[in-house]
Amino acid sequence: MEKSFELSGKIGIIVVKGSVDALTAPHLATFISEQIAAGHTRLVADLAGVDYTSSAGLRVLLGAVKETRALGGDLRLANIQPDVKKVLDLSGFTSILKHYADRDSAIGSYGG
Amino acid sequence: MAAPKKLALVIGSGSVKCAAALGIQRVLERADIKLDMLVGCSGGSLYAALLALGYPTEKIAEMSSSLWTHDLTARPNRRALLQAILPGIVKFDERFSLRDDRKVNQRLEEVYGQHSFEEAKIPLYITATDFMTGEMVVLEKGPLLPAVRASMAIPLIFPAVKSEGRMLVDGYLADPLPVGVAIREGADIILAIGFEATNQSRLSSLGRYAFQFTSVMSNNLLKANFAFHNLAHHSEVLLVVPEFEERVRLFDTEKIPYIIQVGEREMEKQLPYLQQLLAA
Amino acid sequence: MPNKKIALVIGSGGIKCAAAIGLVKVLQEEYLPIDLIVGCSGGSMYASLIAAAVSAEDMQARTLYLWTNEVMKDYTSNLKATQDGSVRFNERSGLVDDSVMNERLRTTFDGLTFENLAIPLKLVATDLQTGEKVLLDKGPLMDAVRASLAIPIIFPPWEIDGQLLVDGAAVDPLPVDVAIQEGADIIIAMGFMLSNRGRMRSMTAVQQQLNNIYMNNILKSTYAFYNLAHHAEIFPILPDFEEPLGMFDTDKLPDIIARGEAAARAELPHIQRLLAG
């Protein structure tokens, strides 16, 4: 799994690639927490390069969502791939997270 | 950065019992607590919509008493009986229902006909179910009437509502207590008022048997969804499950004052904790 | 992860549950040891046979013997009799005369009890009166499987220890929670979404669509909860079926098994990575 961070205006973009599972998710959690600690609470996770998410991976993702929301922010998803979407649907994530077809609409959803 | 906490009220399905939400609103008013969001499902959508429009609780109680009467379902749909017996001869489709919905449409028109989501003073979300896929549909724009009508379209009893190419039925099939909508829309503290369907004591006919099985599934769906939302939410979900000592049947509108009292009583118990949460 | 306890969960899904035969083939080829098996409804049948170490070929043969439309004995005439009021329905009723089904289940699970299995087994049913989940893990397998797959209204409920039991799908269609409760670490869960009906041309079809919506939504919301509640990894395996299968489409058995195998192979690298890591 690879991860990187960039800013688009005031919105932080977390770009993730590869597999988010029990082995990689803890690194992602630390990475997201660092961004939150640096004051970035309005986040978009761009999942275009994510081909697999496991249950442990999803729990980490949710942990980050809760952290941002508790601070008045949010973590919204963009570019979910079909296989990952299937798992997110089954796990109830698509009903409690905001998700968008592409990065720009996810950024735009924060309304400037 | 302690942003002000957003408070949501989610009113689950429960027919006339949903009036207990008015009791919650009364307690909140007395404590000077304002709602930031309302979510309603099925019978709950009737009350969520009127609360969001800003009607006083006395007026809502009155409006819903006249809305929710036995004659709503008293008029059988004669064509439906033929369709059920002779499905190959009299055309049968997904909008099939055993009751004529003219009356219910007319009553809903009187109460909601002039209103839209955009007028709501508190952001409002109403849930229905896509009958073809079983998925939840969240309604939040346009006229209120079709949304409320879809949210309470009990399958087989009232016809489904066609909307944007979809066939919408009662929201309880997707989630009898849609806390997830409040989570997704950014609520912090969520007050959720839910009702379990009652088990049939004697399964003495096929109809009662089928009804019992539906109650079993509906209650299990309620519990499973709540278990998930409870773990998934970043803040507190306060569950209000009113316990009625008196039996409340589907059209017991004369019990609305009693139902509101029970809602008030249950909310009073939660109030001190809610106030602590809001102050924290 | 050498000491991790692995559980296999096979959910409800009627004839589609035979996909579990394909899954087990893959697990056996890869020498993945299973410590616990959990089953619900149609999945109970395969969970039981896997726990009894029955071979893949034998599982197919038993499916073909058990699952023909003769188990629907008198369905049509009873349906008519219930509609015209000549037969009264009560909590012990079903539209099917279950004598054929019971006889075949007895033959299929002859001599098998929970106590004499190769792998520990738990099956799930629903208490018809309270709607609560009932865990079955003692006595003859025939009784437990019969209870777990008693589709309400169609098959009469099955009584065990004074409780009238019906299809476990009404409470827990993919009972991952049982594996969590039993202390499993890695949970391989094979589940099936019921097919939605395109057109509904009879009251029975509308009723069936209603039940399907409920069971699919219960499956999703229970899974969503288990996914968050579990401490380790759950691997969901959901075989794809392009078209809805009829209750007795046993002629499609080879295809069903192949789909189960393919879905299991797709998940295998992730399971192996975790076990190695």
CSV table of N, CA and C in Angstrom, one decimal, chain B residues 99-247:
chain,number,residue,atom,x,y,z
B,99,ARG,N,-56.0,-2.0,-0.7
B,99,ARG,CA,-56.8,-0.9,-0.3
B,99,ARG,C,-56.8,0.2,-1.3
B,100,ASP,N,-57.9,0.9,-1.4
B,100,ASP,CA,-58.0,2.0,-2.3
B,100,ASP,C,-57.3,3.2,-1.6
B,101,ASP,N,-56.4,3.9,-2.3
B,101,ASP,CA,-55.6,4.9,-1.6
B,101,ASP,C,-56.1,6.3,-1.9
B,102,ARG,N,-57.3,6.4,-2.4
B,102,ARG,CA,-57.8,7.8,-2.7
B,102,ARG,C,-57.9,8.6,-1.4
B,103,LYS,N,-58.5,7.9,-0.4
B,103,LYS,CA,-58.7,8.7,0.8
B,103,LYS,C,-57.4,9.1,1.5
B,104,VAL,N,-56.5,8.2,1.6
B,104,VAL,CA,-55.2,8.6,2.2
B,104,VAL,C,-54.5,9.7,1.4
B,105,ASN,N,-54.6,9.6,0.1
B,105,ASN,CA,-54.0,10.7,-0.7
B,105,ASN,C,-54.6,12.0,-0.4
B,106,GLN,N,-55.9,12.0,-0.3
B,106,GLN,CA,-56.7,13.2,-0.1
B,106,GLN,C,-56.3,13.8,1.2
B,107,ARG,N,-56.3,13.0,2.3
B,107,ARG,CA,-55.9,13.5,3.6
B,107,ARG,C,-54.5,14.1,3.6
B,108,LEU,N,-53.6,13.3,3.0
B,108,LEU,CA,-52.2,13.8,3.0
B,108,LEU,C,-52.1,15.1,2.3
B,109,GLU,N,-52.9,15.2,1.2
B,109,GLU,CA,-52.9,16.4,0.4
B,109,GLU,C,-53.3,17.6,1.2
B,110,GLU,N,-54.3,17.4,2.1
B,110,GLU,CA,-54.8,18.5,2.9
B,110,GLU,C,-53.7,19.0,3.9
B,111,VAL,N,-52.9,18.1,4.4
B,111,VAL,CA,-51.9,18.4,5.4
B,111,VAL,C,-50.6,18.9,4.7
B,112,TYR,N,-50.1,18.1,3.7
B,112,TYR,CA,-48.8,18.4,3.2
B,112,TYR,C,-48.8,19.0,1.8
B,113,GLY,N,-50.0,19.0,1.2
B,113,GLY,CA,-50.1,19.4,-0.2
B,113,GLY,C,-49.4,20.7,-0.6
B,114,GLN,N,-49.4,21.7,0.4
B,114,GLN,CA,-48.8,23.0,0.1
B,114,GLN,C,-47.4,23.1,0.4
B,115,HIS,N,-46.8,22.1,0.9
B,115,HIS,CA,-45.4,22.3,1.5
B,115,HIS,C,-44.3,21.5,0.7
B,116,SER,N,-43.1,22.1,0.9
B,116,SER,CA,-42.0,21.4,0.2
B,116,SER,C,-40.8,21.3,1.2
B,117,PHE,N,-39.9,20.5,0.9
B,117,PHE,CA,-38.7,20.3,1.7
B,117,PHE,C,-38.0,21.7,1.9
B,118,GLU,N,-38.0,22.5,0.9
B,118,GLU,CA,-37.2,23.7,0.9
B,118,GLU,C,-37.8,24.7,1.9
B,119,GLU,N,-39.1,24.6,2.3
B,119,GLU,CA,-39.6,25.4,3.3
B,119,GLU,C,-39.3,25.0,4.7
B,120,ALA,N,-38.8,23.8,4.9
B,120,ALA,CA,-38.5,23.3,6.2
B,120,ALA,C,-37.6,24.2,7.0
B,121,LYS,N,-37.9,24.5,8.3
B,121,LYS,CA,-37.1,25.4,9.1
B,121,LYS,C,-35.9,24.6,9.6
B,122,ILE,N,-36.1,23.3,9.7
B,122,ILE,CA,-35.0,22.4,10.2
B,122,ILE,C,-34.8,21.4,9.0
B,123,PRO,N,-33.5,21.2,8.6
B,123,PRO,CA,-33.2,20.3,7.5
B,123,PRO,C,-33.9,18.9,7.7
B,124,LEU,N,-34.6,18.4,6.7
B,124,LEU,CA,-35.5,17.3,6.8
B,124,LEU,C,-35.1,16.2,5.8
B,125,TYR,N,-35.1,15.0,6.3
B,125,TYR,CA,-34.8,13.8,5.4
B,125,TYR,C,-35.9,12.8,5.6
B,126,ILE,N,-36.4,12.2,4.5
B,126,ILE,CA,-37.5,11.2,4.7
B,126,ILE,C,-37.0,10.0,3.9
B,127,THR,N,-37.2,8.8,4.5
B,127,THR,CA,-36.7,7.6,3.9
B,127,THR,C,-37.8,6.8,3.3
B,128,ALA,N,-37.5,6.2,2.1
B,128,ALA,CA,-38.4,5.2,1.5
B,128,ALA,C,-37.5,4.0,1.0
B,129,THR,N,-38.1,3.0,0.5
B,129,THR,CA,-37.4,1.9,0.0
B,129,THR,C,-37.7,1.7,-1.5
B,130,ASP,N,-36.6,1.5,-2.3
B,130,ASP,CA,-36.8,1.1,-3.7
B,130,ASP,C,-37.2,-0.4,-3.8
B,131,PHE,N,-38.5,-0.6,-4.2
B,131,PHE,CA,-39.0,-1.9,-4.1
B,131,PHE,C,-38.4,-2.9,-5.1
B,132,MET,N,-37.7,-2.4,-6.1
B,132,MET,CA,-37.0,-3.3,-7.0
B,132,MET,C,-35.7,-3.8,-6.5
B,133,THR,N,-35.0,-2.9,-5.7
B,133,THR,CA,-33.6,-3.3,-5.3
B,133,THR,C,-33.6,-3.5,-3.7
B,134,GLY,N,-34.6,-3.0,-3.0
B,134,GLY,CA,-34.6,-3.1,-1.6
B,134,GLY,C,-33.7,-2.1,-0.9
B,135,GLU,N,-33.1,-1.2,-1.7
B,135,GLU,CA,-32.2,-0.2,-1.1
B,135,GLU,C,-33.0,1.0,-0.6
B,136,MET,N,-32.3,1.7,0.4
B,136,MET,CA,-32.9,2.9,1.0
B,136,MET,C,-32.8,4.0,0.0
B,137,VAL,N,-33.9,4.9,-0.1
B,137,VAL,CA,-33.9,6.1,-0.9
B,137,VAL,C,-34.1,7.2,0.1
B,138,VAL,N,-33.2,8.2,0.1
B,138,VAL,CA,-33.4,9.3,1.0
B,138,VAL,C,-34.0,10.5,0.2
B,139,LEU,N,-35.2,11.0,0.6
B,139,LEU,CA,-35.8,12.1,-0.1
B,139,LEU,C,-35.6,13.4,0.7
B,140,GLU,N,-35.2,14.4,0.0
B,140,GLU,CA,-34.8,15.6,0.7
B,140,GLU,C,-35.1,16.9,-0.1
B,141,LYS,N,-35.7,16.7,-1.3
B,141,LYS,CA,-36.0,17.9,-2.2
B,141,LYS,C,-37.4,17.8,-2.7
B,142,GLY,N,-37.9,19.0,-3.1
B,142,GLY,CA,-39.2,19.1,-3.8
B,142,GLY,C,-40.4,19.0,-2.8
B,143,PRO,N,-41.6,18.7,-3.4
B,143,PRO,CA,-42.8,18.7,-2.6
B,143,PRO,C,-42.8,17.6,-1.6
B,144,LEU,N,-43.4,17.9,-0.4
B,144,LEU,CA,-43.4,16.9,0.7
B,144,LEU,C,-44.4,15.7,0.5
B,145,LEU,N,-45.5,16.0,-0.2
B,145,LEU,CA,-46.5,15.0,-0.3
B,145,LEU,C,-46.1,13.7,-0.9
B,146,PRO,N,-45.4,13.7,-2.0
B,146,PRO,CA,-45.0,12.4,-2.6
B,146,PRO,C,-44.0,11.7,-1.7
B,147,ALA,N,-43.2,12.4,-1.0
B,147,ALA,CA,-42.2,11.8,-0.1
B,147,ALA,C,-42.8,11.1,1.1
B,148,VAL,N,-43.8,11.8,1.7
B,148,VAL,CA,-44.4,11.3,2.9
B,148,VAL,C,-45.3,10.1,2.5
B,149,ARG,N,-45.9,10.2,1.3
B,149,ARG,CA,-46.8,9.1,0.8
B,149,ARG,C,-45.9,7.9,0.5
B,150,ALA,N,-44.7,8.1,-0.1
B,150,ALA,CA,-43.9,7.0,-0.4
B,150,ALA,C,-43.4,6.3,0.9
B,151,SER,N,-43.0,7.1,1.8
B,151,SER,CA,-42.4,6.6,3.1
B,151,SER,C,-43.3,5.7,3.8
B,152,MET,N,-44.7,6.0,3.7
B,152,MET,CA,-45.6,5.1,4.4
B,152,MET,C,-46.4,4.2,3.5
B,153,ALA,N,-45.9,3.9,2.3
B,153,ALA,CA,-46.6,3.0,1.4
B,153,ALA,C,-46.3,1.5,1.8
B,154,ILE,N,-47.1,1.1,2.8
B,154,ILE,CA,-47.0,-0.3,3.3
B,154,ILE,C,-47.3,-1.3,2.2
B,155,PRO,N,-46.3,-2.1,1.8
B,155,PRO,CA,-46.5,-3.0,0.7
B,155,PRO,C,-47.8,-3.8,0.9
B,156,LEU,N,-48.5,-4.1,-0.2
B,156,LEU,CA,-49.7,-4.9,-0.3
B,156,LEU,C,-50.9,-4.1,0.3
B,157,ILE,N,-50.7,-3.1,1.1
B,157,ILE,CA,-51.8,-2.3,1.6
B,157,ILE,C,-52.1,-1.1,0.8
B,158,PHE,N,-51.0,-0.3,0.6
B,158,PHE,CA,-51.2,0.9,-0.2
B,158,PHE,C,-50.3,0.8,-1.5
B,159,PRO,N,-50.7,1.3,-2.6
B,159,PRO,CA,-49.9,1.2,-3.8
B,159,PRO,C,-48.5,1.9,-3.6
B,160,ALA,N,-47.5,1.4,-4.3
B,160,ALA,CA,-46.2,2.0,-4.3
B,160,ALA,C,-46.3,3.4,-5.0
B,161,VAL,N,-45.3,4.2,-4.8
B,161,VAL,CA,-45.3,5.5,-5.5
B,161,VAL,C,-44.2,5.5,-6.5
B,162,LYS,N,-44.6,5.9,-7.7
B,162,LYS,CA,-43.5,6.0,-8.8
B,162,LYS,C,-42.8,7.3,-8.7
B,163,SER,N,-41.5,7.3,-8.7
B,163,SER,CA,-40.7,8.5,-8.7
B,163,SER,C,-39.4,8.4,-9.4
B,164,GLU,N,-39.2,9.2,-10.4
B,164,GLU,CA,-38.0,9.2,-11.2
B,164,GLU,C,-37.6,7.8,-11.6
B,165,GLY,N,-38.6,7.1,-12.1
B,165,GLY,CA,-38.3,5.7,-12.6
B,165,GLY,C,-38.2,4.7,-11.6
B,166,ARG,N,-38.4,5.1,-10.3
B,166,ARG,CA,-38.3,4.1,-9.3
B,166,ARG,C,-39.7,3.8,-8.7
B,167,MET,N,-39.8,2.7,-8.0
B,167,MET,CA,-41.0,2.3,-7.4
B,167,MET,C,-40.7,2.3,-5.9
B,168,LEU,N,-41.3,3.3,-5.2
B,168,LEU,CA,-41.0,3.5,-3.8
B,168,LEU,C,-42.0,3.0,-2.9
B,169,VAL,N,-41.6,2.3,-1.9
B,169,VAL,CA,-42.5,1.7,-0.8
B,169,VAL,C,-41.9,2.2,0.5
B,170,ASP,N,-42.7,1.7,1.5
B,170,ASP,CA,-42.4,2.1,2.9
B,170,ASP,C,-40.9,2.0,3.3
B,171,GLY,N,-40.4,3.0,4.0
B,171,GLY,CA,-39.0,3.1,4.4
B,171,GLY,C,-38.6,2.0,5.4
B,172,TYR,N,-39.5,1.4,6.1
B,172,TYR,CA,-39.1,0.4,7.1
B,172,TYR,C,-38.5,-0.8,6.5
B,173,LEU,N,-38.8,-1.1,5.2
B,173,LEU,CA,-38.2,-2.3,4.6
B,173,LEU,C,-36.7,-2.2,4.5
B,174,ALA,N,-36.2,-0.9,4.4
B,174,ALA,CA,-34.7,-0.7,4.2
B,174,ALA,C,-34.1,-0.5,5.6
B,175,ASP,N,-34.8,0.3,6.5
B,175,ASP,CA,-34.3,0.5,7.8
B,175,ASP,C,-35.4,1.1,8.6
B,176,PRO,N,-35.9,0.4,9.6
B,176,PRO,CA,-37.0,0.9,10.4
B,176,PRO,C,-36.6,2.1,11.3
B,177,LEU,N,-35.4,2.3,11.5
B,177,LEU,CA,-34.9,3.5,12.3
B,177,LEU,C,-33.6,4.0,11.6
B,178,PRO,N,-33.8,4.9,10.6
B,178,PRO,CA,-32.6,5.3,9.8
B,178,PRO,C,-31.6,6.2,10.4
B,179,VAL,N,-31.0,5.8,11.5
B,179,VAL,CA,-29.9,6.6,12.1
B,179,VAL,C,-28.8,6.9,11.2
B,180,GLY,N,-28.5,6.0,10.2
B,180,GLY,CA,-27.4,6.2,9.3
B,180,GLY,C,-27.5,7.5,8.5
B,181,VAL,N,-28.7,7.9,8.2
B,181,VAL,CA,-28.9,9.2,7.5
B,181,VAL,C,-28.4,10.4,8.3
B,182,ALA,N,-28.7,10.4,9.6
B,182,ALA,CA,-28.2,11.4,10.5
B,182,ALA,C,-26.7,11.4,10.6
B,183,ILE,N,-26.1,10.2,10.6
B,183,ILE,CA,-24.6,10.1,10.7
B,183,ILE,C,-24.0,10.6,9.5
B,184,ARG,N,-24.5,10.2,8.3
B,184,ARG,CA,-23.9,10.7,7.0
B,184,ARG,C,-24.1,12.2,6.9
B,185,GLU,N,-25.2,12.7,7.4
B,185,GLU,CA,-25.4,14.2,7.2
B,185,GLU,C,-24.7,15.0,8.2
B,186,GLY,N,-23.9,14.4,9.0
B,186,GLY,CA,-23.0,15.2,9.9
B,186,GLY,C,-23.6,15.5,11.3
B,187,ALA,N,-24.6,14.7,11.7
B,187,ALA,CA,-25.1,15.0,13.1
B,187,ALA,C,-24.0,14.5,14.1
B,188,ASP,N,-24.0,15.2,15.3
B,188,ASP,CA,-23.2,14.7,16.4
B,188,ASP,C,-24.0,13.9,17.3
B,189,ILE,N,-24.9,14.5,18.1
B,189,ILE,CA,-25.7,13.8,19.0
B,189,ILE,C,-27.0,13.4,18.3
B,190,ILE,N,-27.3,12.1,18.4
B,190,ILE,CA,-28.5,11.7,17.6
B,190,ILE,C,-29.5,11.1,18.6
B,191,LEU,N,-30.7,11.7,18.6
B,191,LEU,CA,-31.8,11.1,19.4
B,191,LEU,C,-32.6,10.2,18.5
B,192,ALA,N,-32.7,9.0,18.8
B,192,ALA,CA,-33.4,8.1,17.9
B,192,ALA,C,-34.6,7.4,18.6
B,193,ILE,N,-35.8,7.7,18.1
B,193,ILE,CA,-37.0,7.1,18.7
B,193,ILE,C,-37.5,5.9,17.8
B,194,GLY,N,-37.5,4.7,18.4
B,194,GLY,CA,-37.8,3.5,17.6
B,194,GLY,C,-38.9,2.7,18.3
B,195,PHE,N,-39.5,1.9,17.5
B,195,PHE,CA,-40.6,1.0,18.0
B,195,PHE,C,-40.4,-0.4,17.4
B,196,GLU,N,-40.6,-1.4,18.3
B,196,GLU,CA,-40.5,-2.7,17.8
B,196,GLU,C,-41.9,-3.1,17.4
B,197,ALA,N,-42.0,-3.9,16.3
B,197,ALA,CA,-43.3,-4.5,15.9
B,197,ALA,C,-43.7,-5.5,17.0
B,198,THR,N,-45.0,-5.6,17.2
B,198,THR,CA,-45.4,-6.6,18.3
B,198,THR,C,-45.6,-8.0,17.7
B,199,ASN,N,-45.1,-9.0,18.5
B,199,ASN,CA,-45.3,-10.3,18.1
B,199,ASN,C,-46.8,-10.7,18.3
B,200,GLN,N,-47.2,-11.6,17.4
B,200,GLN,CA,-48.6,-12.1,17.4
B,200,GLN,C,-48.7,-13.2,18.5
B,201,SER,N,-49.7,-13.1,19.3
B,201,SER,CA,-49.8,-14.1,20.4
B,201,SER,C,-50.3,-15.4,19.9
B,202,ARG,N,-51.2,-15.4,19.0
B,202,ARG,CA,-51.7,-16.7,18.4
B,202,ARG,C,-51.6,-16.6,16.9
B,203,LEU,N,-51.0,-17.6,16.3
B,203,LEU,CA,-50.8,-17.7,14.9
B,203,LEU,C,-51.9,-18.6,14.3
B,204,SER,N,-53.2,-18.0,14.4
B,204,SER,CA,-54.3,-18.9,14.0
B,204,SER,C,-54.7,-18.8,12.6
B,205,SER,N,-54.0,-18.1,11.8
B,205,SER,CA,-54.4,-18.1,10.3
B,205,SER,C,-53.1,-17.8,9.5
B,206,LEU,N,-53.2,-18.0,8.2
B,206,LEU,CA,-52.1,-17.8,7.3
B,206,LEU,C,-51.7,-16.3,7.4
B,207,GLY,N,-52.7,-15.4,7.4
B,207,GLY,CA,-52.4,-14.0,7.5
B,207,GLY,C,-51.7,-13.6,8.7
B,208,ARG,N,-52.1,-14.1,9.9
B,208,ARG,CA,-51.4,-13.8,11.1
B,208,ARG,C,-50.0,-14.4,11.1
B,209,TYR,N,-49.9,-15.5,10.6
B,209,TYR,CA,-48.5,-16.2,10.5
B,209,TYR,C,-47.6,-15.3,9.7
B,210,ALA,N,-48.1,-14.9,8.5
B,210,ALA,CA,-47.3,-14.0,7.6
B,210,ALA,C,-46.9,-12.7,8.3
B,211,PHE,N,-47.9,-12.2,9.0
B,211,PHE,CA,-47.7,-10.9,9.7
B,211,PHE,C,-46.6,-11.1,10.8
B,212,GLN,N,-46.7,-12.2,11.5
B,212,GLN,CA,-45.7,-12.5,12.6
B,212,GLN,C,-44.3,-12.6,12.0
B,213,PHE,N,-44.2,-13.3,10.8
B,213,PHE,CA,-42.9,-13.5,10.2
B,213,PHE,C,-42.3,-12.1,9.8
B,214,THR,N,-43.2,-11.2,9.3
B,214,THR,CA,-42.8,-9.9,8.9
B,214,THR,C,-42.3,-9.1,10.1
B,215,SER,N,-43.0,-9.2,11.2
B,215,SER,CA,-42.6,-8.6,12.5
B,215,SER,C,-41.2,-9.0,12.9
B,216,VAL,N,-41.0,-10.4,12.8
B,216,VAL,CA,-39.7,-11.0,13.2
B,216,VAL,C,-38.6,-10.4,12.4
B,217,MET,N,-38.8,-10.3,11.1
B,217,MET,CA,-37.7,-9.8,10.2
B,217,MET,C,-37.5,-8.3,10.5
B,218,SER,N,-38.6,-7.6,10.6
B,218,SER,CA,-38.5,-6.1,10.8
B,218,SER,C,-37.7,-5.8,12.1
B,219,ASN,N,-38.1,-6.5,13.1
B,219,ASN,CA,-37.4,-6.3,14.4
B,219,ASN,C,-35.9,-6.6,14.4
B,220,ASN,N,-35.6,-7.7,13.7
B,220,ASN,CA,-34.2,-8.1,13.6
B,220,ASN,C,-33.4,-7.1,12.7
B,221,LEU,N,-34.1,-6.6,11.7
B,221,LEU,CA,-33.4,-5.5,10.9
B,221,LEU,C,-33.2,-4.3,11.7
B,222,LEU,N,-34.2,-3.9,12.5
B,222,LEU,CA,-34.0,-2.7,13.4
B,222,LEU,C,-32.8,-2.9,14.4
B,223,LYS,N,-32.7,-4.1,15.0
B,223,LYS,CA,-31.7,-4.4,15.9
B,223,LYS,C,-30.3,-4.4,15.3
B,224,ALA,N,-30.2,-5.0,14.1
B,224,ALA,CA,-28.9,-5.1,13.4
B,224,ALA,C,-28.4,-3.8,13.0
B,225,ASN,N,-29.3,-3.0,12.4
B,225,ASN,CA,-28.9,-1.6,12.0
B,225,ASN,C,-28.5,-0.8,13.1
B,226,PHE,N,-29.2,-0.9,14.2
B,226,PHE,CA,-28.9,-0.1,15.4
B,226,PHE,C,-27.5,-0.5,15.9
B,227,ALA,N,-27.3,-1.8,16.0
B,227,ALA,CA,-26.0,-2.3,16.5
B,227,ALA,C,-24.8,-1.7,15.6
B,228,PHE,N,-25.0,-1.7,14.3
B,228,PHE,CA,-24.0,-1.1,13.4
B,228,PHE,C,-23.8,0.4,13.6
B,229,HIS,N,-25.0,1.1,13.6
B,229,HIS,CA,-24.9,2.6,13.7
B,229,HIS,C,-24.3,3.0,15.1
B,230,ASN,N,-24.6,2.2,16.1
B,230,ASN,CA,-24.0,2.5,17.4
B,230,ASN,C,-22.5,2.4,17.4
B,231,LEU,N,-22.0,1.5,16.7
B,231,LEU,CA,-20.5,1.3,16.6
B,231,LEU,C,-19.9,2.3,15.6
B,232,ALA,N,-20.7,2.6,14.6
B,232,ALA,CA,-20.1,3.4,13.5
B,232,ALA,C,-20.1,4.9,13.8
B,233,HIS,N,-20.9,5.4,14.7
B,233,HIS,CA,-21.0,6.8,15.0
B,233,HIS,C,-19.9,7.3,15.8
B,234,HIS,N,-19.5,8.6,15.5
B,234,HIS,CA,-18.3,9.1,16.3
B,234,HIS,C,-18.8,9.7,17.6
B,235,SER,N,-20.1,10.0,17.7
B,235,SER,CA,-20.5,10.7,19.0
B,235,SER,C,-21.6,9.8,19.6
B,236,GLU,N,-22.5,10.4,20.3
B,236,GLU,CA,-23.5,9.5,21.1
B,236,GLU,C,-24.8,9.4,20.3
B,237,VAL,N,-25.4,8.2,20.4
B,237,VAL,CA,-26.7,7.9,19.9
B,237,VAL,C,-27.6,7.6,21.1
B,238,LEU,N,-28.5,8.4,21.4
B,238,LEU,CA,-29.4,8.1,22.5
B,238,LEU,C,-30.7,7.5,22.0
B,239,LEU,N,-30.9,6.3,22.4
B,239,LEU,CA,-32.1,5.5,21.9
B,239,LEU,C,-33.3,5.7,22.9
B,240,VAL,N,-34.4,6.1,22.3
B,240,VAL,CA,-35.6,6.3,23.1
B,240,VAL,C,-36.6,5.2,22.6
B,241,VAL,N,-36.9,4.2,23.5
B,241,VAL,CA,-37.9,3.2,23.1
B,241,VAL,C,-39.0,3.3,24.1
B,242,PRO,N,-40.1,4.0,23.7
B,242,PRO,CA,-41.2,4.2,24.6
B,242,PRO,C,-41.9,2.8,24.9
B,243,GLU,N,-42.2,2.7,26.2
B,243,GLU,CA,-42.9,1.5,26.6
B,243,GLU,C,-44.3,1.9,26.9
B,244,PHE,N,-45.2,1.3,26.2
B,244,PHE,CA,-46.6,1.6,26.4
B,244,PHE,C,-47.3,0.6,27.3
B,245,GLU,N,-47.8,1.0,28.4
B,245,GLU,CA,-48.5,0.1,29.3
B,245,GLU,C,-49.9,-0.3,28.6
B,246,GLU,N,-50.5,0.7,28.0
B,246,GLU,CA,-51.7,0.4,27.3
B,246,GLU,C,-51.4,-0.1,25.9
B,247,ARG,N,-52.3,-1.0,25.4
B,247,ARG,CA,-52.1,-1.5,24.0
B,247,ARG,C,-52.5,-0.4,23.0
